């Protein structure tokens, strides 16, 4: 078994660094989700708006600066019209979330109205951020796969990408666990769902090394797809909830600025 393991990593020199980089990003998501253990149980309108506003701001900025802008740049580098890649990808992502939203509402139709609303909101939030983490994991894996071929400073650049995405994942972990906690879910379950949303990064980071050439072609579409999914949740759930008070709007702005600053500073 060990010989097979070392043979695999020897044949694919970018595999181990990709695994380590995506595990780091995953652990940063888990660390952000762990913030839920530092908040008390009391659920009021003001904390609810603040959490939803912060989460919405983080998700909106991540959609633009982590996904849409890089997707357009990568599509242009591949010689394609960026808007013809990003636009349908965005619409497909938003459309999928609309279908999931409808399915969640129907599945919860027998429950009380408040329970139904909370269930479908949690489903949308979890799905959107999980979808967002898939292309992030792929970006790390692809960076290390290409760096293994080029060598030199490319490996350091790939490590910087992993570091940047990992740091960005910290507020994203909080953005999923805190609203779930405020909606009435237990601390442990809120934390576990936040952790689970980031678990896709190592999986897809390793897979992309195995199919690096094909993954590089579809990455812009996948990134735009994830952005569309996230923005639908922001428009439908986060912003309307946060807009009920000044505290929620302020939290949305701060969440957006924090994520924007991290994305720009870390590239």
PDB file of C-alpha atoms in Angstrom:
ATOM      1  CA  UNK A   1       0.000   0.000   0.000  1.00  0.00           C
ATOM      2  CA  UNK A   2       2.777   2.411   0.915  1.00  0.00           C
ATOM      3  CA  UNK A   3       4.624   1.637  -2.326  1.00  0.00           C
ATOM      4  CA  UNK A   4       1.496   2.510  -4.323  1.00  0.00           C
ATOM      5  CA  UNK A   5       1.144   5.744  -2.348  1.00  0.00           C
ATOM      6  CA  UNK A   6       4.726   6.852  -2.973  1.00  0.00           C
ATOM      7  CA  UNK A   7       4.555   5.767  -6.612  1.00  0.00           C
ATOM      8  CA  UNK A   8       1.476   7.937  -7.129  1.00  0.00           C
ATOM      9  CA  UNK A   9       3.044  11.006  -5.571  1.00  0.00           C
ATOM     10  CA  UNK A  10       6.274  10.368  -7.460  1.00  0.00           C
ATOM     11  CA  UNK A  11       4.469  10.198 -10.787  1.00  0.00           C
ATOM     12  CA  UNK A  12       2.535  13.391 -10.026  1.00  0.00           C
ATOM     13  CA  UNK A  13       4.987  15.753  -8.299  1.00  0.00           C
ATOM     14  CA  UNK A  14       2.357  18.470  -7.848  1.00  0.00           C
ATOM     15  CA  UNK A  15      -0.033  16.186  -5.989  1.00  0.00           C
ATOM     16  CA  UNK A  16       1.440  16.383  -2.485  1.00  0.00           C
ATOM     17  CA  UNK A  17       1.842  20.201  -2.498  1.00  0.00           C
ATOM     18  CA  UNK A  18      -1.717  20.512  -3.845  1.00  0.00           C
ATOM     19  CA  UNK A  19      -2.994  18.291  -1.048  1.00  0.00           C
ATOM     20  CA  UNK A  20      -1.133  20.279   1.611  1.00  0.00           C
ATOM     21  CA  UNK A  21      -2.277  23.610   0.159  1.00  0.00           C
ATOM     22  CA  UNK A  22      -5.943  22.623   0.008  1.00  0.00           C
ATOM     23  CA  UNK A  23      -5.855  21.073   3.480  1.00  0.00           C
ATOM     24  CA  UNK A  24      -4.517  24.390   4.784  1.00  0.00           C
ATOM     25  CA  UNK A  25      -7.387  26.227   3.068  1.00  0.00           C
ATOM     26  CA  UNK A  26      -9.843  23.723   4.541  1.00  0.00           C
ATOM     27  CA  UNK A  27      -8.447  24.177   8.052  1.00  0.00           C
ATOM     28  CA  UNK A  28      -8.809  27.951   7.733  1.00  0.00           C
ATOM     29  CA  UNK A  29     -12.485  27.454   6.861  1.00  0.00           C
ATOM     30  CA  UNK A  30     -12.835  25.283   9.952  1.00  0.00           C
ATOM     31  CA  UNK A  31     -11.130  27.939  12.081  1.00  0.00           C
ATOM     32  CA  UNK A  32     -13.564  30.577  10.854  1.00  0.00           C
ATOM     33  CA  UNK A  33     -16.517  28.289  11.518  1.00  0.00           C
ATOM     34  CA  UNK A  34     -15.215  27.755  15.065  1.00  0.00           C
ATOM     35  CA  UNK A  35     -16.073  31.382  15.897  1.00  0.00           C
ATOM     36  CA  UNK A  36     -19.598  30.101  16.494  1.00  0.00           C
ATOM     37  CA  UNK A  37     -18.462  28.726  19.853  1.00  0.00           C
ATOM     38  CA  UNK A  38     -17.757  32.263  21.101  1.00  0.00           C
ATOM     39  CA  UNK A  39     -21.315  33.549  20.631  1.00  0.00           C
ATOM     40  CA  UNK A  40     -24.106  33.161  23.131  1.00  0.00           C
ATOM     41  CA  UNK A  41     -27.404  31.491  22.311  1.00  0.00           C
ATOM     42  CA  UNK A  42     -29.666  34.536  22.545  1.00  0.00           C
ATOM     43  CA  UNK A  43     -31.238  35.240  19.163  1.00  0.00           C
ATOM     44  CA  UNK A  44     -32.536  38.721  18.555  1.00  0.00           C
ATOM     45  CA  UNK A  45     -33.357  40.693  15.459  1.00  0.00           C
ATOM     46  CA  UNK A  46     -30.238  42.841  15.675  1.00  0.00           C
ATOM     47  CA  UNK A  47     -27.717  39.929  15.934  1.00  0.00           C
ATOM     48  CA  UNK A  48     -29.597  38.152  13.149  1.00  0.00           C
ATOM     49  CA  UNK A  49     -29.282  41.157  10.841  1.00  0.00           C
ATOM     50  CA  UNK A  50     -25.637  41.666  11.718  1.00  0.00           C
ATOM     51  CA  UNK A  51     -24.735  38.034  10.983  1.00  0.00           C
ATOM     52  CA  UNK A  52     -26.708  37.933   7.758  1.00  0.00           C
ATOM     53  CA  UNK A  53     -25.313  41.290   6.660  1.00  0.00           C
ATOM     54  CA  UNK A  54     -21.724  40.262   7.358  1.00  0.00           C
ATOM     55  CA  UNK A  55     -22.208  36.943   5.557  1.00  0.00           C
ATOM     56  CA  UNK A  56     -23.827  38.702   2.597  1.00  0.00           C
ATOM     57  CA  UNK A  57     -21.007  41.213   2.324  1.00  0.00           C
ATOM     58  CA  UNK A  58     -18.344  38.505   2.453  1.00  0.00           C
ATOM     59  CA  UNK A  59     -20.146  36.390  -0.137  1.00  0.00           C
ATOM     60  CA  UNK A  60     -20.753  39.330  -2.499  1.00  0.00           C
ATOM     61  CA  UNK A  61     -17.099  40.400  -2.438  1.00  0.00           C
ATOM     62  CA  UNK A  62     -15.883  36.814  -2.833  1.00  0.00           C
ATOM     63  CA  UNK A  63     -18.167  36.375  -5.825  1.00  0.00           C
ATOM     64  CA  UNK A  64     -16.763  39.437  -7.557  1.00  0.00           C
ATOM     65  CA  UNK A  65     -13.082  39.506  -6.601  1.00  0.00           C
ATOM     66  CA  UNK A  66     -12.377  35.782  -6.044  1.00  0.00           C
ATOM     67  CA  UNK A  67     -14.503  34.376  -8.843  1.00  0.00           C
ATOM     68  CA  UNK A  68     -15.889  36.711 -11.536  1.00  0.00           C
ATOM     69  CA  UNK A  69     -12.821  38.882 -12.089  1.00  0.00           C
ATOM     70  CA  UNK A  70     -10.373  35.927 -12.219  1.00  0.00           C
ATOM     71  CA  UNK A  71     -12.816  33.992 -14.420  1.00  0.00           C
ATOM     72  CA  UNK A  72     -12.947  36.847 -16.940  1.00  0.00           C
ATOM     73  CA  UNK A  73      -9.155  37.194 -16.897  1.00  0.00           C
ATOM     74  CA  UNK A  74      -8.582  33.468 -17.407  1.00  0.00           C
ATOM     75  CA  UNK A  75     -11.122  33.308 -20.235  1.00  0.00           C
ATOM     76  CA  UNK A  76      -9.398  36.231 -21.972  1.00  0.00           C
ATOM     77  CA  UNK A  77      -6.001  34.535 -21.578  1.00  0.00           C
ATOM     78  CA  UNK A  78      -7.450  31.459 -23.268  1.00  0.00           C
ATOM     79  CA  UNK A  79      -8.454  33.586 -26.252  1.00  0.00           C
ATOM     80  CA  UNK A  80     -12.183  33.516 -25.537  1.00  0.00           C
ATOM     81  CA  UNK A  81     -14.632  36.388 -25.189  1.00  0.00           C
ATOM     82  CA  UNK A  82     -14.806  36.729 -21.405  1.00  0.00           C
ATOM     83  CA  UNK A  83     -18.439  37.823 -21.272  1.00  0.00           C
ATOM     84  CA  UNK A  84     -19.516  34.791 -23.318  1.00  0.00           C
ATOM     85  CA  UNK A  85     -18.013  32.538 -20.657  1.00  0.00           C
ATOM     86  CA  UNK A  86     -18.787  34.442 -17.475  1.00  0.00           C
ATOM     87  CA  UNK A  87     -22.390  35.402 -18.288  1.00  0.00           C
ATOM     88  CA  UNK A  88     -23.808  31.919 -19.002  1.00  0.00           C
ATOM     89  CA  UNK A  89     -21.785  30.464 -16.121  1.00  0.00           C
ATOM     90  CA  UNK A  90     -23.230  33.032 -13.723  1.00  0.00           C
ATOM     91  CA  UNK A  91     -26.791  32.414 -14.964  1.00  0.00           C
ATOM     92  CA  UNK A  92     -26.395  28.645 -14.680  1.00  0.00           C
ATOM     93  CA  UNK A  93     -25.214  28.956 -11.080  1.00  0.00           C
ATOM     94  CA  UNK A  94     -28.074  31.254 -10.127  1.00  0.00           C
ATOM     95  CA  UNK A  95     -30.550  29.009 -11.949  1.00  0.00           C
ATOM     96  CA  UNK A  96     -29.381  25.912 -10.087  1.00  0.00           C
ATOM     97  CA  UNK A  97     -29.804  27.636  -6.748  1.00  0.00           C
ATOM     98  CA  UNK A  98     -33.314  28.725  -7.744  1.00  0.00           C
ATOM     99  CA  UNK A  99     -34.187  25.094  -8.421  1.00  0.00           C
ATOM    100  CA  UNK A 100     -32.668  24.010  -5.098  1.00  0.00           C
ATOM    101  CA  UNK A 101     -34.574  26.785  -3.344  1.00  0.00           C
ATOM    102  CA  UNK A 102     -37.851  25.555  -4.819  1.00  0.00           C
ATOM    103  CA  UNK A 103     -37.050  21.962  -3.874  1.00  0.00           C
ATOM    104  CA  UNK A 104     -36.171  22.965  -0.301  1.00  0.00           C
ATOM    105  CA  UNK A 105     -39.425  24.897   0.112  1.00  0.00           C
ATOM    106  CA  UNK A 106     -41.471  21.939  -1.125  1.00  0.00           C
ATOM    107  CA  UNK A 107     -39.584  19.498   1.102  1.00  0.00           C
ATOM    108  CA  UNK A 108     -40.328  21.636   4.144  1.00  0.00           C
ATOM    109  CA  UNK A 109     -43.934  22.460   3.236  1.00  0.00           C
ATOM    110  CA  UNK A 110     -45.384  20.381   6.067  1.00  0.00           C
ATOM    111  CA  UNK A 111     -43.508  22.301   8.775  1.00  0.00           C
ATOM    112  CA  UNK A 112     -44.426  25.504  10.509  1.00  0.00           C
ATOM    113  CA  UNK A 113     -43.703  28.624   8.477  1.00  0.00           C
ATOM    114  CA  UNK A 114     -40.740  29.766  10.602  1.00  0.00           C
ATOM    115  CA  UNK A 115     -39.138  26.321  10.539  1.00  0.00           C
ATOM    116  CA  UNK A 116     -39.665  26.082   6.794  1.00  0.00           C
ATOM    117  CA  UNK A 117     -38.082  29.474   6.202  1.00  0.00           C
ATOM    118  CA  UNK A 118     -35.058  28.611   8.345  1.00  0.00           C
ATOM    119  CA  UNK A 119     -34.569  25.229   6.650  1.00  0.00           C
ATOM    120  CA  UNK A 120     -34.548  26.523   3.098  1.00  0.00           C
ATOM    121  CA  UNK A 121     -32.308  29.453   4.046  1.00  0.00           C
ATOM    122  CA  UNK A 122     -29.742  27.121   5.607  1.00  0.00           C
ATOM    123  CA  UNK A 123     -29.869  24.858   2.539  1.00  0.00           C
ATOM    124  CA  UNK A 124     -29.195  27.749   0.182  1.00  0.00           C
ATOM    125  CA  UNK A 125     -26.391  29.182   2.311  1.00  0.00           C
ATOM    126  CA  UNK A 126     -24.611  25.860   2.707  1.00  0.00           C
ATOM    127  CA  UNK A 127     -24.962  24.944  -0.971  1.00  0.00           C
ATOM    128  CA  UNK A 128     -23.739  28.302  -2.242  1.00  0.00           C
ATOM    129  CA  UNK A 129     -20.577  28.439  -0.156  1.00  0.00           C
ATOM    130  CA  UNK A 130     -19.798  24.773  -0.815  1.00  0.00           C
ATOM    131  CA  UNK A 131     -20.087  25.384  -4.566  1.00  0.00           C
ATOM    132  CA  UNK A 132     -17.840  28.419  -4.142  1.00  0.00           C
ATOM    133  CA  UNK A 133     -15.170  26.306  -2.417  1.00  0.00           C
ATOM    134  CA  UNK A 134     -14.987  23.796  -5.287  1.00  0.00           C
ATOM    135  CA  UNK A 135     -13.294  26.121  -7.823  1.00  0.00           C
ATOM    136  CA  UNK A 136     -11.103  27.536  -5.041  1.00  0.00           C
ATOM    137  CA  UNK A 137      -9.785  24.044  -4.295  1.00  0.00           C
ATOM    138  CA  UNK A 138      -9.338  23.466  -8.019  1.00  0.00           C
ATOM    139  CA  UNK A 139      -7.436  26.756  -8.354  1.00  0.00           C
ATOM    140  CA  UNK A 140      -4.955  25.654  -5.688  1.00  0.00           C
ATOM    141  CA  UNK A 141      -4.531  22.201  -7.206  1.00  0.00           C
ATOM    142  CA  UNK A 142      -4.119  23.596 -10.712  1.00  0.00           C
ATOM    143  CA  UNK A 143      -1.541  26.141  -9.521  1.00  0.00           C
ATOM    144  CA  UNK A 144       0.601  23.404  -7.976  1.00  0.00           C
ATOM    145  CA  UNK A 145       0.161  21.103 -10.986  1.00  0.00           C
ATOM    146  CA  UNK A 146       1.449  23.824 -13.315  1.00  0.00           C
ATOM    147  CA  UNK A 147       4.200  24.812 -10.871  1.00  0.00           C
ATOM    148  CA  UNK A 148       5.464  21.213 -10.815  1.00  0.00           C
ATOM    149  CA  UNK A 149       5.936  21.432 -14.581  1.00  0.00           C
ATOM    150  CA  UNK A 150       7.541  24.886 -14.636  1.00  0.00           C
ATOM    151  CA  UNK A 151       9.584  24.686 -11.422  1.00  0.00           C
ATOM    152  CA  UNK A 152      11.502  27.630  -9.953  1.00  0.00           C
ATOM    153  CA  UNK A 153       9.480  30.526  -8.618  1.00  0.00           C
ATOM    154  CA  UNK A 154       6.198  28.993  -9.872  1.00  0.00           C
ATOM    155  CA  UNK A 155       6.004  26.791  -6.777  1.00  0.00           C
ATOM    156  CA  UNK A 156       6.337  29.830  -4.504  1.00  0.00           C
ATOM    157  CA  UNK A 157       3.597  31.556  -6.486  1.00  0.00           C
ATOM    158  CA  UNK A 158       1.344  28.521  -6.067  1.00  0.00           C
ATOM    159  CA  UNK A 159       2.024  28.535  -2.322  1.00  0.00           C
ATOM    160  CA  UNK A 160       1.033  32.214  -2.232  1.00  0.00           C
ATOM    161  CA  UNK A 161      -2.264  31.367  -3.933  1.00  0.00           C
ATOM    162  CA  UNK A 162      -2.934  28.666  -1.335  1.00  0.00           C
ATOM    163  CA  UNK A 163      -2.079  31.090   1.468  1.00  0.00           C
ATOM    164  CA  UNK A 164      -4.337  33.787   0.039  1.00  0.00           C
ATOM    165  CA  UNK A 165      -7.316  31.482  -0.443  1.00  0.00           C
ATOM    166  CA  UNK A 166      -6.772  30.032   3.016  1.00  0.00           C
ATOM    167  CA  UNK A 167      -6.845  33.447   4.666  1.00  0.00           C
ATOM    168  CA  UNK A 168      -9.945  34.377   2.675  1.00  0.00           C
ATOM    169  CA  UNK A 169     -11.619  31.170   3.874  1.00  0.00           C
ATOM    170  CA  UNK A 170     -11.524  32.292   7.501  1.00  0.00           C
ATOM    171  CA  UNK A 171     -14.327  34.865   7.203  1.00  0.00           C
ATOM    172  CA  UNK A 172     -16.167  32.523   4.825  1.00  0.00           C
ATOM    173  CA  UNK A 173     -16.249  29.820   7.505  1.00  0.00           C
ATOM    174  CA  UNK A 174     -17.749  32.345   9.892  1.00  0.00           C
ATOM    175  CA  UNK A 175     -20.167  33.487   7.183  1.00  0.00           C
ATOM    176  CA  UNK A 176     -21.791  30.067   7.111  1.00  0.00           C
ATOM    177  CA  UNK A 177     -21.685  29.017  10.776  1.00  0.00           C
ATOM    178  CA  UNK A 178     -22.779  32.287  12.434  1.00  0.00           C
ATOM    179  CA  UNK A 179     -26.040  32.780  10.476  1.00  0.00           C
ATOM    180  CA  UNK A 180     -26.904  29.129  11.032  1.00  0.00           C
ATOM    181  CA  UNK A 181     -26.347  29.551  14.746  1.00  0.00           C
ATOM    182  CA  UNK A 182     -28.482  32.684  14.787  1.00  0.00           C
ATOM    183  CA  UNK A 183     -31.272  30.820  12.980  1.00  0.00           C
ATOM    184  CA  UNK A 184     -31.540  28.423  15.929  1.00  0.00           C
ATOM    185  CA  UNK A 185     -29.148  25.612  15.016  1.00  0.00           C
ATOM    186  CA  UNK A 186     -26.864  24.228  17.728  1.00  0.00           C
ATOM    187  CA  UNK A 187     -23.261  25.423  17.957  1.00  0.00           C
ATOM    188  CA  UNK A 188     -21.893  21.963  17.161  1.00  0.00           C
ATOM    189  CA  UNK A 189     -24.035  21.457  14.075  1.00  0.00           C
ATOM    190  CA  UNK A 190     -23.383  24.991  12.820  1.00  0.00           C
ATOM    191  CA  UNK A 191     -19.662  24.387  13.183  1.00  0.00           C
ATOM    192  CA  UNK A 192     -19.794  20.989  11.470  1.00  0.00           C
ATOM    193  CA  UNK A 193     -21.694  22.377   8.487  1.00  0.00           C
ATOM    194  CA  UNK A 194     -19.164  25.197   8.194  1.00  0.00           C
ATOM    195  CA  UNK A 195     -16.355  22.636   8.240  1.00  0.00           C
ATOM    196  CA  UNK A 196     -18.139  20.402   5.737  1.00  0.00           C
ATOM    197  CA  UNK A 197     -18.544  23.287   3.289  1.00  0.00           C
ATOM    198  CA  UNK A 198     -14.752  23.531   3.077  1.00  0.00           C
ATOM    199  CA  UNK A 199     -14.075  19.788   2.888  1.00  0.00           C
ATOM    200  CA  UNK A 200     -14.580  19.848  -0.888  1.00  0.00           C
ATOM    201  CA  UNK A 201     -11.383  21.852  -1.385  1.00  0.00           C
ATOM    202  CA  UNK A 202      -8.860  19.028  -0.738  1.00  0.00           C
ATOM    203  CA  UNK A 203     -10.999  16.605  -2.756  1.00  0.00           C
ATOM    204  CA  UNK A 204     -11.197  18.787  -5.851  1.00  0.00           C
ATOM    205  CA  UNK A 205      -7.675  20.117  -5.376  1.00  0.00           C
ATOM    206  CA  UNK A 206      -6.303  16.585  -5.704  1.00  0.00           C
ATOM    207  CA  UNK A 207      -8.664  15.644  -8.544  1.00  0.00           C
ATOM    208  CA  UNK A 208      -7.649  18.654 -10.609  1.00  0.00           C
ATOM    209  CA  UNK A 209      -3.994  17.572 -10.514  1.00  0.00           C
ATOM    210  CA  UNK A 210      -5.044  14.313 -12.161  1.00  0.00           C
ATOM    211  CA  UNK A 211      -6.831  16.141 -14.979  1.00  0.00           C
ATOM    212  CA  UNK A 212      -4.925  19.422 -15.013  1.00  0.00           C
ATOM    213  CA  UNK A 213      -5.193  20.136 -18.748  1.00  0.00           C
ATOM    214  CA  UNK A 214      -8.960  19.668 -18.942  1.00  0.00           C
ATOM    215  CA  UNK A 215      -9.600  21.523 -15.675  1.00  0.00           C
ATOM    216  CA  UNK A 216      -7.706  24.588 -16.844  1.00  0.00           C
ATOM    217  CA  UNK A 217     -10.111  24.944 -19.779  1.00  0.00           C
ATOM    218  CA  UNK A 218     -13.327  24.835 -17.745  1.00  0.00           C
ATOM    219  CA  UNK A 219     -12.132  26.804 -14.709  1.00  0.00           C
ATOM    220  CA  UNK A 220     -13.546  30.192 -15.873  1.00  0.00           C
ATOM    221  CA  UNK A 221     -16.992  28.647 -16.376  1.00  0.00           C
ATOM    222  CA  UNK A 222     -16.895  26.901 -12.996  1.00  0.00           C
ATOM    223  CA  UNK A 223     -15.853  30.092 -11.214  1.00  0.00           C
ATOM    224  CA  UNK A 224     -18.656  32.093 -12.827  1.00  0.00           C
ATOM    225  CA  UNK A 225     -21.089  29.285 -11.973  1.00  0.00           C
ATOM    226  CA  UNK A 226     -20.121  29.435  -8.293  1.00  0.00           C
ATOM    227  CA  UNK A 227     -20.396  33.239  -8.321  1.00  0.00           C
ATOM    228  CA  UNK A 228     -23.933  33.068  -9.689  1.00  0.00           C
ATOM    229  CA  UNK A 229     -24.950  30.608  -6.988  1.00  0.00           C
ATOM    230  CA  UNK A 230     -23.529  32.777  -4.230  1.00  0.00           C
ATOM    231  CA  UNK A 231     -25.005  36.023  -5.509  1.00  0.00           C
ATOM    232  CA  UNK A 232     -28.490  34.522  -5.721  1.00  0.00           C
ATOM    233  CA  UNK A 233     -28.323  33.767  -1.999  1.00  0.00           C
ATOM    234  CA  UNK A 234     -27.015  37.258  -1.290  1.00  0.00           C
ATOM    235  CA  UNK A 235     -29.834  38.899  -3.266  1.00  0.00           C
ATOM    236  CA  UNK A 236     -32.615  36.627  -2.030  1.00  0.00           C
ATOM    237  CA  UNK A 237     -31.711  36.027   1.614  1.00  0.00           C
ATOM    238  CA  UNK A 238     -28.815  38.044   2.989  1.00  0.00           C
ATOM    239  CA  UNK A 239     -29.429  41.602   1.830  1.00  0.00           C
ATOM    240  CA  UNK A 240     -33.211  41.674   2.492  1.00  0.00           C
ATOM    241  CA  UNK A 241     -32.581  40.409   6.025  1.00  0.00           C
ATOM    242  CA  UNK A 242     -29.732  42.833   6.701  1.00  0.00           C
ATOM    243  CA  UNK A 243     -31.614  45.809   5.254  1.00  0.00           C
ATOM    244  CA  UNK A 244     -34.106  45.731   8.117  1.00  0.00           C
ATOM    245  CA  UNK A 245     -31.804  47.892  10.252  1.00  0.00           C
ATOM    246  CA  UNK A 246     -28.732  50.094  10.158  1.00  0.00           C
ATOM    247  CA  UNK A 247     -26.635  47.525  12.038  1.00  0.00           C
ATOM    248  CA  UNK A 248     -27.250  44.905   9.358  1.00  0.00           C
ATOM    249  CA  UNK A 249     -26.368  47.281   6.528  1.00  0.00           C
ATOM    250  CA  UNK A 250     -23.201  48.341   8.339  1.00  0.00           C
ATOM    251  CA  UNK A 251     -22.217  44.696   8.843  1.00  0.00           C
ATOM    252  CA  UNK A 252     -22.794  44.025   5.127  1.00  0.00           C
ATOM    253  CA  UNK A 253     -20.494  46.890   4.161  1.00  0.00           C
ATOM    254  CA  UNK A 254     -17.822  45.760   6.620  1.00  0.00           C
ATOM    255  CA  UNK A 255     -18.050  42.159   5.408  1.00  0.00           C
ATOM    256  CA  UNK A 256     -17.707  43.299   1.805  1.00  0.00           C
ATOM    257  CA  UNK A 257     -14.765  45.599   2.581  1.00  0.00           C
ATOM    258  CA  UNK A 258     -12.964  42.900   4.583  1.00  0.00           C
ATOM    259  CA  UNK A 259     -13.264  40.323   1.822  1.00  0.00           C
ATOM    260  CA  UNK A 260     -12.442  42.861  -0.892  1.00  0.00           C
ATOM    261  CA  UNK A 261      -9.300  43.967   0.943  1.00  0.00           C
ATOM    262  CA  UNK A 262      -8.143  40.370   1.441  1.00  0.00           C
ATOM    263  CA  UNK A 263      -8.731  39.499  -2.208  1.00  0.00           C
ATOM    264  CA  UNK A 264      -6.914  42.561  -3.534  1.00  0.00           C
ATOM    265  CA  UNK A 265      -4.034  42.344  -1.057  1.00  0.00           C
ATOM    266  CA  UNK A 266      -3.460  38.618  -1.533  1.00  0.00           C
ATOM    267  CA  UNK A 267      -4.132  38.512  -5.263  1.00  0.00           C
TER     268      UNK A 267
END
